[in-house]
Each structure stands twice: as C-alpha cells, then as structure tokens.
CSV table of C-alpha atoms and ligand atoms in Angstrom, one decimal:
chain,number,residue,atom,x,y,z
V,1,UNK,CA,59.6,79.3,83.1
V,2,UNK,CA,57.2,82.3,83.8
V,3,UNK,CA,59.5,84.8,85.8
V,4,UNK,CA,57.3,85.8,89.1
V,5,UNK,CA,60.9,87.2,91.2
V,6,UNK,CA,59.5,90.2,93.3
V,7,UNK,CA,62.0,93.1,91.1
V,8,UNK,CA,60.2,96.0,93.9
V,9,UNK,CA,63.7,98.0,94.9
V,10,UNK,CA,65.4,96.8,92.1
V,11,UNK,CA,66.1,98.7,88.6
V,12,UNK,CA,65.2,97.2,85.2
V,13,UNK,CA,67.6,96.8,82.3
V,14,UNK,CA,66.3,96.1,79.2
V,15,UNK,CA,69.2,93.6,77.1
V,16,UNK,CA,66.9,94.1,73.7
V,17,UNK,CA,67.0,90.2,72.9
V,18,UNK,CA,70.9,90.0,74.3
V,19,UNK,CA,71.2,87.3,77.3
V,20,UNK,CA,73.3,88.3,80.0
V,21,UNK,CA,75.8,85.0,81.0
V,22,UNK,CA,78.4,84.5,83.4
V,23,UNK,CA,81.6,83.9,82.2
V,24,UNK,CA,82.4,80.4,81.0
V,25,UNK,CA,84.7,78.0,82.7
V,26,UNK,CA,86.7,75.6,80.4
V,27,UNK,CA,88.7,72.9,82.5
V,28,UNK,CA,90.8,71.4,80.4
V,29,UNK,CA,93.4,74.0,78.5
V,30,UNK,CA,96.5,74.1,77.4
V,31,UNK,CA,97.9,77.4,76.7
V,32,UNK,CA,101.0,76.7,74.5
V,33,UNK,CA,99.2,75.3,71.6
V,34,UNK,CA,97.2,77.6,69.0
V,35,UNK,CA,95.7,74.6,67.1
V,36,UNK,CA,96.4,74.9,63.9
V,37,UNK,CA,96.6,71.5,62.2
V,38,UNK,CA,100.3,70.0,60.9
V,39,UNK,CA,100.6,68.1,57.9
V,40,UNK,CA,103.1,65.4,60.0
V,41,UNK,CA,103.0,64.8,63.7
V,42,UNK,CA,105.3,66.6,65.1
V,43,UNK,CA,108.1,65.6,67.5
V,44,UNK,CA,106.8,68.4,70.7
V,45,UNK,CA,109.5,67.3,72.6
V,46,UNK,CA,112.3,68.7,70.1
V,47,UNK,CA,110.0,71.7,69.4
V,48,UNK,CA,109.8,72.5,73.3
V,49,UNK,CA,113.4,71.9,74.3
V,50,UNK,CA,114.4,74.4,71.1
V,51,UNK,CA,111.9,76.5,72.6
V,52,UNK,CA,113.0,76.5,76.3
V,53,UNK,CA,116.7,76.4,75.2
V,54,UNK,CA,117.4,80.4,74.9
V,55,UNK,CA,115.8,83.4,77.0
V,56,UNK,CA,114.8,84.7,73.6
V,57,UNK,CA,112.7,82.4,72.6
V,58,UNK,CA,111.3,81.5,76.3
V,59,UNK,CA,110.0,84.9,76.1
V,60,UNK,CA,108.8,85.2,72.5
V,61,UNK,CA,106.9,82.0,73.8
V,62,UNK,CA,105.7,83.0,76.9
V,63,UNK,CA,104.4,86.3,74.9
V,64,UNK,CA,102.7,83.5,72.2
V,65,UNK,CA,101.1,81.5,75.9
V,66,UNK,CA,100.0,85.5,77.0
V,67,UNK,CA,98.6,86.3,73.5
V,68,UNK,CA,96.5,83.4,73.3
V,69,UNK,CA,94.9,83.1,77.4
V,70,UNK,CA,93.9,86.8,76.3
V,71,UNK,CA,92.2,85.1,73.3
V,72,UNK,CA,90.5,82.7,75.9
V,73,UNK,CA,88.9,85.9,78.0
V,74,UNK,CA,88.0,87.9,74.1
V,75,UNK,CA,86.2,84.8,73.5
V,76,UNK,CA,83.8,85.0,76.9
V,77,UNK,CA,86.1,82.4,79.1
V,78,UNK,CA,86.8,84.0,82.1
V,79,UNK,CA,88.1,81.2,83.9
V,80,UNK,CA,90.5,78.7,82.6
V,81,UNK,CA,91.9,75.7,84.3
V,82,UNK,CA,95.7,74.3,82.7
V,83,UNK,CA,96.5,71.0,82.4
V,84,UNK,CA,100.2,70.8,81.2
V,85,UNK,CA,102.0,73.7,79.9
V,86,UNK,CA,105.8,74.9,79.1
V,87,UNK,CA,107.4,75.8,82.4
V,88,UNK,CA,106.2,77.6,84.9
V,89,UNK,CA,104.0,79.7,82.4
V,90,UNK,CA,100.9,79.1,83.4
V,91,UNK,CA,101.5,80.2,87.3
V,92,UNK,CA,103.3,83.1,85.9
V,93,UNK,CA,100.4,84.5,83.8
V,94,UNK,CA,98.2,83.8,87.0
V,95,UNK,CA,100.0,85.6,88.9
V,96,UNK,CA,100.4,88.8,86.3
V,97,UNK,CA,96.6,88.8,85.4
V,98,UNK,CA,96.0,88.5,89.2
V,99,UNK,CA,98.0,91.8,89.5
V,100,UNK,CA,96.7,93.1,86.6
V,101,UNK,CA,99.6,93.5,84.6
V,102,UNK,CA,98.5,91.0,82.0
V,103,UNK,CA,95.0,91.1,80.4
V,104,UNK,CA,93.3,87.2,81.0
V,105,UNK,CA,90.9,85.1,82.3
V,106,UNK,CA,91.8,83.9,86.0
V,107,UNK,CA,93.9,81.0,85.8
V,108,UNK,CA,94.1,77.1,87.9
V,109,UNK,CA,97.6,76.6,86.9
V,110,UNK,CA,98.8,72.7,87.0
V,111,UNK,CA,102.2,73.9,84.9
V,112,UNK,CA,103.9,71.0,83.5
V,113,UNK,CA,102.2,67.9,84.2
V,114,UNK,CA,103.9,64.3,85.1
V,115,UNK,CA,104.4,61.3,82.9
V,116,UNK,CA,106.5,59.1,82.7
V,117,UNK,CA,109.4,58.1,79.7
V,118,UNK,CA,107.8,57.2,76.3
V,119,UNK,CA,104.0,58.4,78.1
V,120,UNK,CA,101.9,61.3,77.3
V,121,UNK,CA,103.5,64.7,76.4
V,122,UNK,CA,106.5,63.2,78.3
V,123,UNK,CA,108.9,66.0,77.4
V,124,UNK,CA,106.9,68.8,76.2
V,125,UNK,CA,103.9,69.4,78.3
V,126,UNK,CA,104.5,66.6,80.9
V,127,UNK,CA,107.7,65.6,82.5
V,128,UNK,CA,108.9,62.3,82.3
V,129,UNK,CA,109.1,60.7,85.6
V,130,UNK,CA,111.3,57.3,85.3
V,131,UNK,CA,110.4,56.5,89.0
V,132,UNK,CA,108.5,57.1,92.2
V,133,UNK,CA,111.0,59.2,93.7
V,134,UNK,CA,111.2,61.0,90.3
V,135,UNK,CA,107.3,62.2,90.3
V,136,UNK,CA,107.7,63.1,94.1
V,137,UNK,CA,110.5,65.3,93.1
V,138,UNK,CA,108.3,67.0,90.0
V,139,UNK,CA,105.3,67.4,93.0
V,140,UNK,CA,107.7,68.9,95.1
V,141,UNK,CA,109.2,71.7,92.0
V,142,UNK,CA,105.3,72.1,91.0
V,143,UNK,CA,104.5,72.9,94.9
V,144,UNK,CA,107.6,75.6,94.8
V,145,UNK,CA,105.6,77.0,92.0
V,146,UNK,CA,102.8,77.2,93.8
V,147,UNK,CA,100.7,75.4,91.5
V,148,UNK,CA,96.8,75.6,92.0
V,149,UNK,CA,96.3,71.7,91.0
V,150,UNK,CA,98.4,68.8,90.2
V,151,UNK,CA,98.1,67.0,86.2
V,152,UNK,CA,99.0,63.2,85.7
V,153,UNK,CA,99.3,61.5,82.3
V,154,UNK,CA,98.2,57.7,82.9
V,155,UNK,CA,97.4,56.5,79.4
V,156,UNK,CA,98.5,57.3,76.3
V,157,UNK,CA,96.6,59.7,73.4
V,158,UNK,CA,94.6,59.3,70.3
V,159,UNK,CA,97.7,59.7,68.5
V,160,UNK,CA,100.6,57.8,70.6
V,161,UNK,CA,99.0,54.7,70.0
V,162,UNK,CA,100.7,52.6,67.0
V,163,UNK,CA,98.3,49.7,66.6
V,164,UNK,CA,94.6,49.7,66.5
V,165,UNK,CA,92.7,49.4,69.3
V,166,UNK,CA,95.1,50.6,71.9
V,167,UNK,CA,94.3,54.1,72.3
V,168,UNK,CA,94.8,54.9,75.7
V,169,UNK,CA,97.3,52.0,76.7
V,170,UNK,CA,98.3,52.5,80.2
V,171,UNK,CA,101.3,53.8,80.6
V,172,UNK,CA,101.9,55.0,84.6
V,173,UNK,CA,102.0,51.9,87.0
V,174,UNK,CA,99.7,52.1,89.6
V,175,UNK,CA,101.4,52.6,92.7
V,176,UNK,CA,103.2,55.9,91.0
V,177,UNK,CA,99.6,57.0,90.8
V,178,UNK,CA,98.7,56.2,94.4
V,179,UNK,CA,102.3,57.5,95.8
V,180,UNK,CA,101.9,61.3,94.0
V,181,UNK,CA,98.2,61.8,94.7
V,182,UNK,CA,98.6,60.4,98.3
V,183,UNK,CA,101.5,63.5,98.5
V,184,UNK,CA,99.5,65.5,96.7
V,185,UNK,CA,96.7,65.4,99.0
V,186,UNK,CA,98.6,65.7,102.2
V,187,UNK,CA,99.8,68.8,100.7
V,188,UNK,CA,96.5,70.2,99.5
V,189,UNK,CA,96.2,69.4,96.2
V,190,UNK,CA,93.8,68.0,94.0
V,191,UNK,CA,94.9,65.4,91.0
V,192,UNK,CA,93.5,65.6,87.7
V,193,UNK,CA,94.6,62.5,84.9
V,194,UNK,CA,94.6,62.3,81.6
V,195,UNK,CA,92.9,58.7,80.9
V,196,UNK,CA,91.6,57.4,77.1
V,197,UNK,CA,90.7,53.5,78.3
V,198,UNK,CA,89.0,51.6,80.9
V,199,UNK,CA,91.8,50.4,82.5
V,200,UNK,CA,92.8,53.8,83.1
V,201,UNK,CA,89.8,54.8,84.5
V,202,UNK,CA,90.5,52.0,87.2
V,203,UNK,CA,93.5,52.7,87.8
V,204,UNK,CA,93.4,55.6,88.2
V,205,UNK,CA,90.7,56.2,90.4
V,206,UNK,CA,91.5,53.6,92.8
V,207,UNK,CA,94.5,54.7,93.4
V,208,UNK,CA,93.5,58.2,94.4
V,209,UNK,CA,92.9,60.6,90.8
V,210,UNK,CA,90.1,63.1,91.8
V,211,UNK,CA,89.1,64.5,88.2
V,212,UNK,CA,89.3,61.6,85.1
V,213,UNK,CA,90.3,64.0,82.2
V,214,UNK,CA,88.9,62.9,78.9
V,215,UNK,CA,87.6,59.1,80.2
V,216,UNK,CA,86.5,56.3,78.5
V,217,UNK,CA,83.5,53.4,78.4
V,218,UNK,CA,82.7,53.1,81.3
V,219,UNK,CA,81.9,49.0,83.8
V,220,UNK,CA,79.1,49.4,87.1
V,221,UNK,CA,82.7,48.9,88.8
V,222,UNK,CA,84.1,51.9,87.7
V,223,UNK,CA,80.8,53.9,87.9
V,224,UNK,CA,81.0,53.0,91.8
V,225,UNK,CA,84.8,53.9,92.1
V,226,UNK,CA,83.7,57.0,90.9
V,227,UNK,CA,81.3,57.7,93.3
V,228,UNK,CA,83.4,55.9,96.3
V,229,UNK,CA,86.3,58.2,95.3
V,230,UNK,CA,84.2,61.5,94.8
V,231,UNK,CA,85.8,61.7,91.6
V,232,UNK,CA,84.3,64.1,88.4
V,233,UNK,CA,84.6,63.5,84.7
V,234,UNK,CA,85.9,66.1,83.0
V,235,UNK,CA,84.5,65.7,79.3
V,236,UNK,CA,86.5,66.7,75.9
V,237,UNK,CA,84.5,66.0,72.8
V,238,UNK,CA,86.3,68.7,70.7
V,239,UNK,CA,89.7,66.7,70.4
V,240,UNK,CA,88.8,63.4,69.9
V,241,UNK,CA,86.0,64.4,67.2
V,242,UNK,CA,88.5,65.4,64.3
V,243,UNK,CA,90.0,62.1,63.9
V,244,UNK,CA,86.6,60.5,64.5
V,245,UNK,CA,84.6,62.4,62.0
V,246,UNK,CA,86.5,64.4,59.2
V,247,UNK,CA,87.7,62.7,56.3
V,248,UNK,CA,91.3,61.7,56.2
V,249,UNK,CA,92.4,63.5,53.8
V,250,UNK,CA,91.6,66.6,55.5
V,251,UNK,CA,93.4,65.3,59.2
V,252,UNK,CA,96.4,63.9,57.5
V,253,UNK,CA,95.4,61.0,60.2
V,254,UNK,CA,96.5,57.4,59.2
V,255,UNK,CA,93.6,54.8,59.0
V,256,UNK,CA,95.0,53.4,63.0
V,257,UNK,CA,94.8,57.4,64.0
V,258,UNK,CA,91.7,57.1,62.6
V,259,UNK,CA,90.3,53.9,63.9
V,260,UNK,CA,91.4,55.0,67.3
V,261,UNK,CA,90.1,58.5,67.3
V,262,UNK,CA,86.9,56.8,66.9
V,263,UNK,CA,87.2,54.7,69.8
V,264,UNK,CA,88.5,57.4,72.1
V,265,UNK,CA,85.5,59.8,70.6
V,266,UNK,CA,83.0,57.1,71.4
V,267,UNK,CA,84.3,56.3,74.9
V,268,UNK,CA,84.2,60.1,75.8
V,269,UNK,CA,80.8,60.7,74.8
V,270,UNK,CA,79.7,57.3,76.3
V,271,UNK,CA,81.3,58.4,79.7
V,272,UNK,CA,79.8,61.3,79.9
V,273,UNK,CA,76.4,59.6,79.3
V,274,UNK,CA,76.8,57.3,82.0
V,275,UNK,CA,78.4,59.8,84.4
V,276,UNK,CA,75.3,62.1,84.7
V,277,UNK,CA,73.3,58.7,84.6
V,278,UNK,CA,74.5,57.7,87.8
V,279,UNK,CA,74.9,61.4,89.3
V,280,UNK,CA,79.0,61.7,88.7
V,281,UNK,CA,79.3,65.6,88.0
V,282,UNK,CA,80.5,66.5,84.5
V,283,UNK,CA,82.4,69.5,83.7
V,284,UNK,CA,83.8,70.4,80.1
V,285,UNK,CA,87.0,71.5,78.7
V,286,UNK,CA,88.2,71.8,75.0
V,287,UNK,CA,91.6,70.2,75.3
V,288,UNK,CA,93.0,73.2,73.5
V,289,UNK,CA,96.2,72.6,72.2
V,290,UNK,CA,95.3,69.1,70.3
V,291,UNK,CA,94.7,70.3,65.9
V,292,UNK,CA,92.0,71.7,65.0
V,293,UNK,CA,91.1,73.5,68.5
V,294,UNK,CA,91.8,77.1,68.7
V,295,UNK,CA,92.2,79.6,72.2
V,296,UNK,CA,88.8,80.7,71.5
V,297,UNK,CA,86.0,78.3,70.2
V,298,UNK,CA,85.6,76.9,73.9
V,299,UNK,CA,81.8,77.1,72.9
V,300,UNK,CA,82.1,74.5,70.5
V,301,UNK,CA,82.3,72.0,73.2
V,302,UNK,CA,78.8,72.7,75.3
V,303,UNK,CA,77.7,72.3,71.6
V,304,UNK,CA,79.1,69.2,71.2
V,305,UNK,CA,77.6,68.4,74.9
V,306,UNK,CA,74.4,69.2,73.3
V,307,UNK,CA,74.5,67.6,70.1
V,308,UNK,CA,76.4,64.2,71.3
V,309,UNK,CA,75.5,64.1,74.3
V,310,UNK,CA,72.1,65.5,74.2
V,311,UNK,CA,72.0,67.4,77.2
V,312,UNK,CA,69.5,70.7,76.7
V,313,UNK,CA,71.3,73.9,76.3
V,314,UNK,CA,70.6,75.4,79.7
V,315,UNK,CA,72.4,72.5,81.0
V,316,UNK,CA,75.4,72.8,79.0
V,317,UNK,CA,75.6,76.6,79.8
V,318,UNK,CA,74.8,75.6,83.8
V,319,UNK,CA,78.1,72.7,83.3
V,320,UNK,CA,80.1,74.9,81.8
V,321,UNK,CA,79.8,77.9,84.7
V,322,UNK,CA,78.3,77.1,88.0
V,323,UNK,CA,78.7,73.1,87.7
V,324,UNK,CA,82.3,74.0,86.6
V,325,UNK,CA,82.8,76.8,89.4
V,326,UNK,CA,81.7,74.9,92.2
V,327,UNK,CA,84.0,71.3,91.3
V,328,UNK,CA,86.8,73.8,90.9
V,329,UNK,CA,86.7,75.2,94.2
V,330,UNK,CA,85.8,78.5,93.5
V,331,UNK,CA,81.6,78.7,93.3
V,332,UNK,CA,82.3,81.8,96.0
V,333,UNK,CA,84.0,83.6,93.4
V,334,UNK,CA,82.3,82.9,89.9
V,335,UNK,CA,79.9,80.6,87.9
V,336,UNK,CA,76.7,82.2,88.8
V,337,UNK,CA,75.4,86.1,88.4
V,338,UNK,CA,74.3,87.0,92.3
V,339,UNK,CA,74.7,89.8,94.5
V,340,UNK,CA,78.1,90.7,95.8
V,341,UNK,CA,79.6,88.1,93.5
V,342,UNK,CA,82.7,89.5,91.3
V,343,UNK,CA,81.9,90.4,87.8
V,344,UNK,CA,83.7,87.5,86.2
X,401,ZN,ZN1,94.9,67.7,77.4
C-alpha cells in the first residue's frame, strides 16, 4: 500500500530493512511446562503434588514458571494470557512484573483451572471438581486470588483419550458449566474452555463459555451459538500438529495417540476456517506446556495460521496483537503502535 500519511511535524527513523512490531499476544500459555518431549506419558498429577509438597521445591518451581515467562518476553511476547498453572503462580508473577520486581511479559492469570475427577489436567494444572458446589468453591479461591479470567476443562486431550476416535470426549456435565460461568459472570469474569469435539463446542457454549480454547469441526448450529453467545475461538495449531504430522517414532505417540492427534489437528484448523468464515474472531495461542512447544517459539503458531490455515501474514501478525488485544480486554493498553499507547 503506497504510504501517503502527512509525516510534516513528525521525525523520520530509518529501521534499515528492520520492521518495527508491537509485541505479540499469545492467549493460550501455560507457564509450568518447558516442552521438552518424554519418552512415556507422564503421570502430571504425581509430578505436581511432589512438586507442591515442600517450600523448597514450590520455590525452585516457581523460579522454573519465572525463568521461563521471561523466556516468553526475550522471545517478542509481551503479553501472555494463562490457562492452568501450579498454584497461585501465575497471579503472583503478575503481580511481581507489575511491580517490577520480576522481568516478564504482562500476564492474564486464570491460575489453576477447573475440571473435574479423571478430566483434563485434573490434578496438576486443573482442579478436580467432583460437584457443583465443588467448582463454585475453586471460583470462589481463584476470585481470592484475584484471578484476571476463569479456565474450564470440558473435554478431554489428544492424549487422555484411550480409544480412537474419542479425542475430546466430554467430560464436565453441562449444568456445571452453566452454574460456574453464570458465577463467573456475576462476578466479572470471563470463561475460557478447553474443548477438542463438537459436542464440546455445544456444550459449552450454550451454557455460557465465552472463549472455545482449541475447538473442533464445526455444525451451522454451533457457528450460530457462537455468534448468539459472542463467543471467540481461540486457535492452537502448534500442539495438536506433533502427533498429527511427525513420525511415531520420533513422538513416542501410540497409533490411537496418533489417530487422534489427527482428528483433533484437523478439527482445529477446520474451526478456525469456518470461524473467520462466518466473522467469529480468532485469536492464537501456542498451548505451551504440551511436547514439543517451548516458552519461546510463540511465532511458530501465526506460521502455522499461515501455512494451515492460509490466512496472509499481515493477518496473522494483526490476530496475534491488536485482534488478540482488543478480545482480551486490553486494546487501550497494547496490540497496536499509536500515540500515547505504552511501549509494550
Ligand atoms: Zn492448554
């Protein structure tokens, strides 16, 4: 686009072929996980109550959770939304890069998320709620921590499912979903849900969900309770695409794992296609955490929003800053370069 901006008051800087950017915003994170693949699954809930057990190792951990949100902000994320973390970590770091005694990117804490027994990350990153009055409870704690947003795990993972073709088996009844995000609002609070099936989707946005994490092939039905509910999608190529696309004997996955990461990679990328058909904003997040996704290739995913996608680039940088910034809540504060607009 030919630049024709009247520049008369204003001072030239020439960036010798550099690009100038505003920071990137990646939605979906979770800061207690550096990535690297394991041989086995591993039992997280073990590893987490070891972890949790002592005040030694909560702090060598909470050092590990510092070490690697400064890792997201090295690698140009200046923004990083959590979705299901160890504690109250994540509100903690907020609050110590706020007051600038930690070096990070400014953080939406959800802490730990809710789930229910045998559910997604019930344990480690989620708790497991075994009734209504048990997920009110873990609102109520998250709301004492002063939470910024509130995480749900409806369906299972790539990896919790045991048969093929049941990735993303729902595992929250419905009316646990409508009772926490009907508190949740009252209160001020936004819900975001980790969903991997169709009947997740549903569920969870007719009973109230406001952002679909991950998501999943997507009916005309659902496309409309998206838009009656106001929801967004918030696309994750990078975990699903392992298990999709690298050869087994390089994930370690099982040929079900396998099948399934398919299935869950193909209903991601065909969500997001068929959100921004129908005009249901898109933002991205890596999902960091999951194997094979470190604290600081967040770029990899407006790739793979490119590539898979096939959105142009410009569009993947504009999702991944001002789309991102403005769905967030905080378009006053970053997502765009403009006058009297904080650095980051
Ligand atoms: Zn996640």
């Amino acid at each position: 686009m030919p630049d024709t901006a009247d520049l008369s008051g204003y001072t030239k800087i020439d960036l010798k072929g550099h690009y100038i950017l505003p920071g990137l915003i990646n939605m979906h994170v979770h800061l207690a996980g550096s990535g690297k693949p394991q041989k086995k699954q591993r039992d997280n809930e073990k590893l987490v109550n070891t972890i949790m057990s002592t005040s030694l190792t909560r702090a060598i951990a909470y050092r590990m959770v510092a070490g690697f949100a400064k890792d997201e902000l090295l690698s140009g994320v200046t923004t990083i939304r959590t979705v299901g973390g160890l504690g109250d970590f994540d509100t903690r770091l907020r609050d110590e890069i706020k007051a600038g005694s930690k070096i990070g990117p400014r953080i939406l804490a959800s802490n730990q998320g809710i789930s229910v027994p045998g559910g997604h990350m019930a344990g480690s990153v989620a708790v497991a709620a075994s009734s209504i009055p048990d997920a009110l409870s873990q609102l109520k704690k998250s709301k004492q921590e002063k939470v910024d947003l509130i995480k749900l795990m409806i369906t299972g993972g790539v990896l919790d499912a045991k048969e093929k073709g049941v990735p993303g088996e729902l595992k929250m009844p419905p009316e646990m979903v409508r009772a926490v995000c009907e508190k949740a609002h009252a209160d001020g609070y936004l819900v975001a849900a980790h969903v991997e099936s169709p009947e997740g989707v549903r569920v969870a946005l007719e009973n109230g969900v406001d952002s679909i994490e991950h998501g999943a092939k997507l009916t005309d039905e659902m496309i409309n309770l998206f838009k009656e509910r106001g929801a967004f999608l918030c696309t994750t190529i990078s975990p699903a695409l392992p298990y999709a696309l690298f050869d087994r004997s390089i994930t370690n996955a099982t040929e079900v794992e396998q099948y399934n990461g398919n299935v869950v990679f193909e209903g991601i990328i065909a969500c997001a296609k068929a959100a921004l058909a129908n005009d249901i904003p898109v933002v991205l997040g890596n999902d960091v955490g999951c194997p094979w996704i470190t604290q600081y290739d967040f770029w990899r995913e407006l790739y793979y929003f490119h590539k898979y996608v096939g959105v142009s680039n410009s569009f993947a940088l504009y999702t991944a800053t001002k789309r991102s910034a403005e769905l967030a809540g905080i378009g006053s504060l970053t997502g765009s370069i403009e006058k009297a607009k904080p650095q980051t």
